[in-house]
CSV table of C-alpha atoms in Angstrom, one decimal:
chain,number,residue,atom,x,y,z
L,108,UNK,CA,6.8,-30.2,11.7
L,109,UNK,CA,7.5,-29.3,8.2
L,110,UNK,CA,10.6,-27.6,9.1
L,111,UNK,CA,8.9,-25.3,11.6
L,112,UNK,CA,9.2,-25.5,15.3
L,113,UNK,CA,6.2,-26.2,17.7
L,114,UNK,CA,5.2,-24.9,20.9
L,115,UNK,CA,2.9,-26.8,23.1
L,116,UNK,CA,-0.1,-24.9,24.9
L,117,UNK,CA,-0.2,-24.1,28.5
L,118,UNK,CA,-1.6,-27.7,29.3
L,119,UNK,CA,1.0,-29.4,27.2
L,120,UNK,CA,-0.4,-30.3,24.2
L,121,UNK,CA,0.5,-29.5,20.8
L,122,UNK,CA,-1.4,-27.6,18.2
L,123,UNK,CA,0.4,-26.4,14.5
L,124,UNK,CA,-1.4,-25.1,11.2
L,125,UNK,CA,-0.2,-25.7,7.5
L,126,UNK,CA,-0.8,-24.1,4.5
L,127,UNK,CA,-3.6,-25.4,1.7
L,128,UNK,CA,-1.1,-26.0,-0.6
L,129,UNK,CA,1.1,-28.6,1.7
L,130,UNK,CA,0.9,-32.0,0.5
L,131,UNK,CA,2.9,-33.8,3.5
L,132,UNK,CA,2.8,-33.9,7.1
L,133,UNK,CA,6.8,-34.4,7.8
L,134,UNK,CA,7.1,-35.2,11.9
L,135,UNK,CA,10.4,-34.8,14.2
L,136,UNK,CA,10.0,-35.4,17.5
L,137,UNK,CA,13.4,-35.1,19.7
L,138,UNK,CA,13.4,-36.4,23.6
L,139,UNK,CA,15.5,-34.1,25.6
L,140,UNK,CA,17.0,-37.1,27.2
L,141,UNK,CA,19.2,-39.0,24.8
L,142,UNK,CA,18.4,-41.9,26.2
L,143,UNK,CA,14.9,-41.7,26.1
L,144,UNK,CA,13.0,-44.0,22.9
L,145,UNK,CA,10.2,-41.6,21.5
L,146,UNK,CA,7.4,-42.5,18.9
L,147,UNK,CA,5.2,-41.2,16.7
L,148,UNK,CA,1.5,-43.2,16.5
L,149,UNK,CA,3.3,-46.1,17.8
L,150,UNK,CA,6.4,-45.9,15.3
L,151,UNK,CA,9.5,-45.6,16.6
L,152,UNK,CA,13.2,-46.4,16.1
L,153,UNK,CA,14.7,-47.1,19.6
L,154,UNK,CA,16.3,-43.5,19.4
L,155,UNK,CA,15.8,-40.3,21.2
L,156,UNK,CA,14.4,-39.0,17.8
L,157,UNK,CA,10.6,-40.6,15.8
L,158,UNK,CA,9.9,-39.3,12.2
L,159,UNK,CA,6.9,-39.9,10.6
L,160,UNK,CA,5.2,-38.7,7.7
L,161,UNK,CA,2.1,-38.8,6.2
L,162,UNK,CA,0.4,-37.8,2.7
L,163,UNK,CA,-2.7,-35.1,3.1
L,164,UNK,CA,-5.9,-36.8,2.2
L,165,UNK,CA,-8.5,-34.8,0.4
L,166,UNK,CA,-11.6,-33.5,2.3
L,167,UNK,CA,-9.6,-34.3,5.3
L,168,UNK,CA,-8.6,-30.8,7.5
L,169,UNK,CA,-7.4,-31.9,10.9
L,170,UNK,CA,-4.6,-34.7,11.8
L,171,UNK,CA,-4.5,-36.0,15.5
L,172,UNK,CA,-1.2,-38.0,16.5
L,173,UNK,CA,0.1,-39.3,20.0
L,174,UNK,CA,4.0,-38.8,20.8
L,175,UNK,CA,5.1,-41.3,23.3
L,176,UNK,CA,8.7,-40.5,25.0
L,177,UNK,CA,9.8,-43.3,27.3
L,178,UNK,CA,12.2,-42.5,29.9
L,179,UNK,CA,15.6,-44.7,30.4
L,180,UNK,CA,13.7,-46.1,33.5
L,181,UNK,CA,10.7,-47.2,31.4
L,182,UNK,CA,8.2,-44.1,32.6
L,183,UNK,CA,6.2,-43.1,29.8
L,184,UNK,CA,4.6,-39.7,28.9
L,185,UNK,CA,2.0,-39.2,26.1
L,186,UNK,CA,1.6,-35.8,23.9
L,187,UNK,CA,-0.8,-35.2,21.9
L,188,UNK,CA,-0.4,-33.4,18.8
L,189,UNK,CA,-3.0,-31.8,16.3
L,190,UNK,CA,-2.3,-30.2,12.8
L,191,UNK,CA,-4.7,-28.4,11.0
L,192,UNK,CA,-4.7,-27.8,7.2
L,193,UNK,CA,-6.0,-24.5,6.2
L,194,UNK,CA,-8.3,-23.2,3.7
L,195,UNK,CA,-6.6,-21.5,0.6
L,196,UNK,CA,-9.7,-20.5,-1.2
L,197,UNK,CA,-9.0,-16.6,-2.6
L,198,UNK,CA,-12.1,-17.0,-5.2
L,199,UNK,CA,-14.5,-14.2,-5.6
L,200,UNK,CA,-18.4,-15.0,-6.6
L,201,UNK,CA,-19.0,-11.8,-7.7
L,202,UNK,CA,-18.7,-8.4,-7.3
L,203,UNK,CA,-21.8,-5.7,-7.0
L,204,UNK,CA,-21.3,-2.1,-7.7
L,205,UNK,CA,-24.2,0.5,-7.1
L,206,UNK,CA,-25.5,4.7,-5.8
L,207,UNK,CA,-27.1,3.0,-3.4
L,208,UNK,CA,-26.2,0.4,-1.0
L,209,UNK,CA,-29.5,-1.9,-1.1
L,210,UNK,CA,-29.4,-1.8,-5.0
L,211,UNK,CA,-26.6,-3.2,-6.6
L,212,UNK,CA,-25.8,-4.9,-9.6
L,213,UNK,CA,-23.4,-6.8,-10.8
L,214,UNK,CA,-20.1,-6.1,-12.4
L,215,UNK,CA,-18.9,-7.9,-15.9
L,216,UNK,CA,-16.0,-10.5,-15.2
L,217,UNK,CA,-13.7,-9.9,-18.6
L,218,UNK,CA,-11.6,-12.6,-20.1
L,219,UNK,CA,-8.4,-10.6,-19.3
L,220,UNK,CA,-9.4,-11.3,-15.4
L,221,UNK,CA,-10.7,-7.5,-15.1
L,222,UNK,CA,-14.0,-6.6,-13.5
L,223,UNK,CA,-15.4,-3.8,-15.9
L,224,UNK,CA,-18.7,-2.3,-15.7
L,225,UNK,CA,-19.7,1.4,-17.7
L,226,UNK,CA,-21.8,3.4,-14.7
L,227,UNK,CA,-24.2,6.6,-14.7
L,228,UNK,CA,-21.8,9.7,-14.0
L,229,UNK,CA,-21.6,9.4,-10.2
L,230,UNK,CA,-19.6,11.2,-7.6
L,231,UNK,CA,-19.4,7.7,-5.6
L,232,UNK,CA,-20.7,4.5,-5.8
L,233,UNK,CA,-20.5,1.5,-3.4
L,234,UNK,CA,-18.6,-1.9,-4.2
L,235,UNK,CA,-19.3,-4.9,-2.9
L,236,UNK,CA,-17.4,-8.4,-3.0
L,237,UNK,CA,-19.1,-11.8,-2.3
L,238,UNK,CA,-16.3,-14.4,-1.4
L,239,UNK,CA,-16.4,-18.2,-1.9
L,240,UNK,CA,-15.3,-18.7,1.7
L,241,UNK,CA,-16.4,-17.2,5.1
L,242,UNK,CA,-13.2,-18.0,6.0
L,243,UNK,CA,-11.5,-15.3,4.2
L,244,UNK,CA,-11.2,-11.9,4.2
L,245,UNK,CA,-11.3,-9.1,1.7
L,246,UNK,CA,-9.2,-6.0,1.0
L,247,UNK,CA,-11.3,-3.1,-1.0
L,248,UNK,CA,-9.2,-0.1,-2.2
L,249,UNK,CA,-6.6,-0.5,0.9
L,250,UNK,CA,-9.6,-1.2,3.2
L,251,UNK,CA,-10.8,-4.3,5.2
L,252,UNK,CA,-14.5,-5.0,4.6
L,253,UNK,CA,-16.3,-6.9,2.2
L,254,UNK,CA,-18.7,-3.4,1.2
L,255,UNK,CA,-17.1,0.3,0.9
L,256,UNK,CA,-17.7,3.7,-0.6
L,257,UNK,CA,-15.7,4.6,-3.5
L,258,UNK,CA,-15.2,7.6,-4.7
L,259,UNK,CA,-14.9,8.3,-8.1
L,260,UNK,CA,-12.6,11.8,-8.8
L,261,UNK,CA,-11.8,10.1,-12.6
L,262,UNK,CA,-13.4,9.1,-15.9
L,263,UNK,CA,-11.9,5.7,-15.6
L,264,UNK,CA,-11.2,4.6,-12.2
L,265,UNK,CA,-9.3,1.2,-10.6
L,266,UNK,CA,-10.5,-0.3,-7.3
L,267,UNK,CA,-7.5,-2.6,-6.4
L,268,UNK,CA,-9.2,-5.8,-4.4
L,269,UNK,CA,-7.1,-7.9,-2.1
L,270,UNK,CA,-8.5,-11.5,-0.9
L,271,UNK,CA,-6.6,-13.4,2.0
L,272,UNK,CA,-7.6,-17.2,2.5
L,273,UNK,CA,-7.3,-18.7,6.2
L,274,UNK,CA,-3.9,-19.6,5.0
L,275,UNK,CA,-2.8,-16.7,4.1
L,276,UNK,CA,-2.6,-16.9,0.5
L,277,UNK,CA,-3.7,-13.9,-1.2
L,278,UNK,CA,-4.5,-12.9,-5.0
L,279,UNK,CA,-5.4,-9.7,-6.2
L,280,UNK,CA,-7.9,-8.4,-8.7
L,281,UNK,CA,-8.9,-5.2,-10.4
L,282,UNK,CA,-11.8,-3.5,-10.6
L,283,UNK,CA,-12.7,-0.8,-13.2
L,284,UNK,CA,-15.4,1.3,-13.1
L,285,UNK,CA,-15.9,4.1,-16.6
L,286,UNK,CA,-18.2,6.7,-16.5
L,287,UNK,CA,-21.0,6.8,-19.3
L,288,UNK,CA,-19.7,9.8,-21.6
L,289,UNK,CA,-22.1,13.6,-21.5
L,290,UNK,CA,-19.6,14.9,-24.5
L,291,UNK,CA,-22.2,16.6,-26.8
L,292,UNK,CA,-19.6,18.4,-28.5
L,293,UNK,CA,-19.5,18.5,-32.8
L,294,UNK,CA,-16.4,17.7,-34.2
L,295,UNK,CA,-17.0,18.4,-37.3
L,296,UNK,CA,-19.5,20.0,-40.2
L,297,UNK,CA,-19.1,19.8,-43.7
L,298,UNK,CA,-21.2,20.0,-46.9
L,299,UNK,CA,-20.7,20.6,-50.6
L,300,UNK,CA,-20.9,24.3,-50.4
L,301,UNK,CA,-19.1,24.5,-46.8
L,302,UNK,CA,-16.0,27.0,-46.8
L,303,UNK,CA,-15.2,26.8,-43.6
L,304,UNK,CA,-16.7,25.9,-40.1
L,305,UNK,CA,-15.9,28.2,-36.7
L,306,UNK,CA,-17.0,25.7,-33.8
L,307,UNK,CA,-17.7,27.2,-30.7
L,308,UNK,CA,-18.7,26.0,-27.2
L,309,UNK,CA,-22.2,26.1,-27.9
L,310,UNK,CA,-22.7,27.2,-31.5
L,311,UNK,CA,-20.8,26.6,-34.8
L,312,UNK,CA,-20.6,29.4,-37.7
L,313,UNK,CA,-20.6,28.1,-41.1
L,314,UNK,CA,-19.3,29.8,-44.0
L,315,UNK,CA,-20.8,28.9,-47.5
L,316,UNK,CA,-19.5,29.6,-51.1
L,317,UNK,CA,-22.5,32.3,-52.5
């Protein structure tokens, strides 16, 4: 099935999963017998080998089929065979940065794809991600889990976020979180009658021309 091999279950029947993204279902069956006729849904060739194929229907996820193989002396045995096209959904709704971890709010989405948000000057703060689907799973700063503490040891600092769909598709996004600046520092005084200005760590000295 779509060039990949499939095992039936312990009671004989056949289950296989395809990626959001396939289009086709492409079906080989083989008979071990060379003699024996197989089908697929009631098409077959008169050979030990059915294809069939089938275009993916939109809203439609799971794909039942029969495989018939019919022995050289007529005896005929039935498969069933059921393929499942998986979610690929790696959207995020938002994401929710916060001190505390009942009262977060929401980070800015820029154009360039970046979350940004500017934040008090916290030691740690938690982020969370809401994801468009239950059915996939979230990755925050090399972690599984869809809330985390962060720490935050720089002015500027990146959260990588990882989302896997069902399918296994995955897409990555960046988070960046900046500290509100606390420089109160002058850079600079001058005046008319200013000579020269000595700038210390809390006090400046100014020379004037008497």
């Amino acid at each position: 099935m779509n060039g990949i091999f499939v095992n039936p279950d312990l009671e004989g029947n056949y289950f296989a999963k395809i990626k959001n993204a396939e289009t086709q279902i492409n079906l080989e069956a083989i008979a071990e017998d060379e003699l024996a006729k197989t089908s697929i849904n009631g098409i077959a060739n008169d050979k030990n080998t059915a294809i069939f194929t089938e275009n993916l229907v939109d809203g439609q996820t799971v794909y039942e089929y029969i495989i018939s193989v019919m022995a050289e002396d007529g005896t005929v045995q039935e498969y069933n065979l059921q393929v499942e096209q998986l979610e690929g959904n790696t959207n995020i709704d938002s994401v929710l940065v916060g001190k505390e971890e009942d009262n977060l709010q929401e980070v800015t989405l820029n154009d360039d794809g970046i979350y940004y948000k500017k934040i008090d000057r916290l030691e740690d703060v938690y982020v969370s991600v809401n994801l468009q689907s239950e059915k996939s799973i979230v990755i925050i700063n090399g972690v599984e889990g869809t809330k985390r503490n962060i720490i935050l040891n720089q002015e500027i600092n990146t959260i990588p976020i990882e989302v896997i769909a069902e399918d296994g598709t995955t897409k990555e996004y960046t988070v960046v979180l900046e500290k509100k600046s606390n420089d109160l520092s002058i850079k600079s005084i001058s005046g008319l009658e200013v000579l020269s200005v000595e700038i210390e760590e809390n006090f400046a000295n100014v020379y004037v021309d008497e």
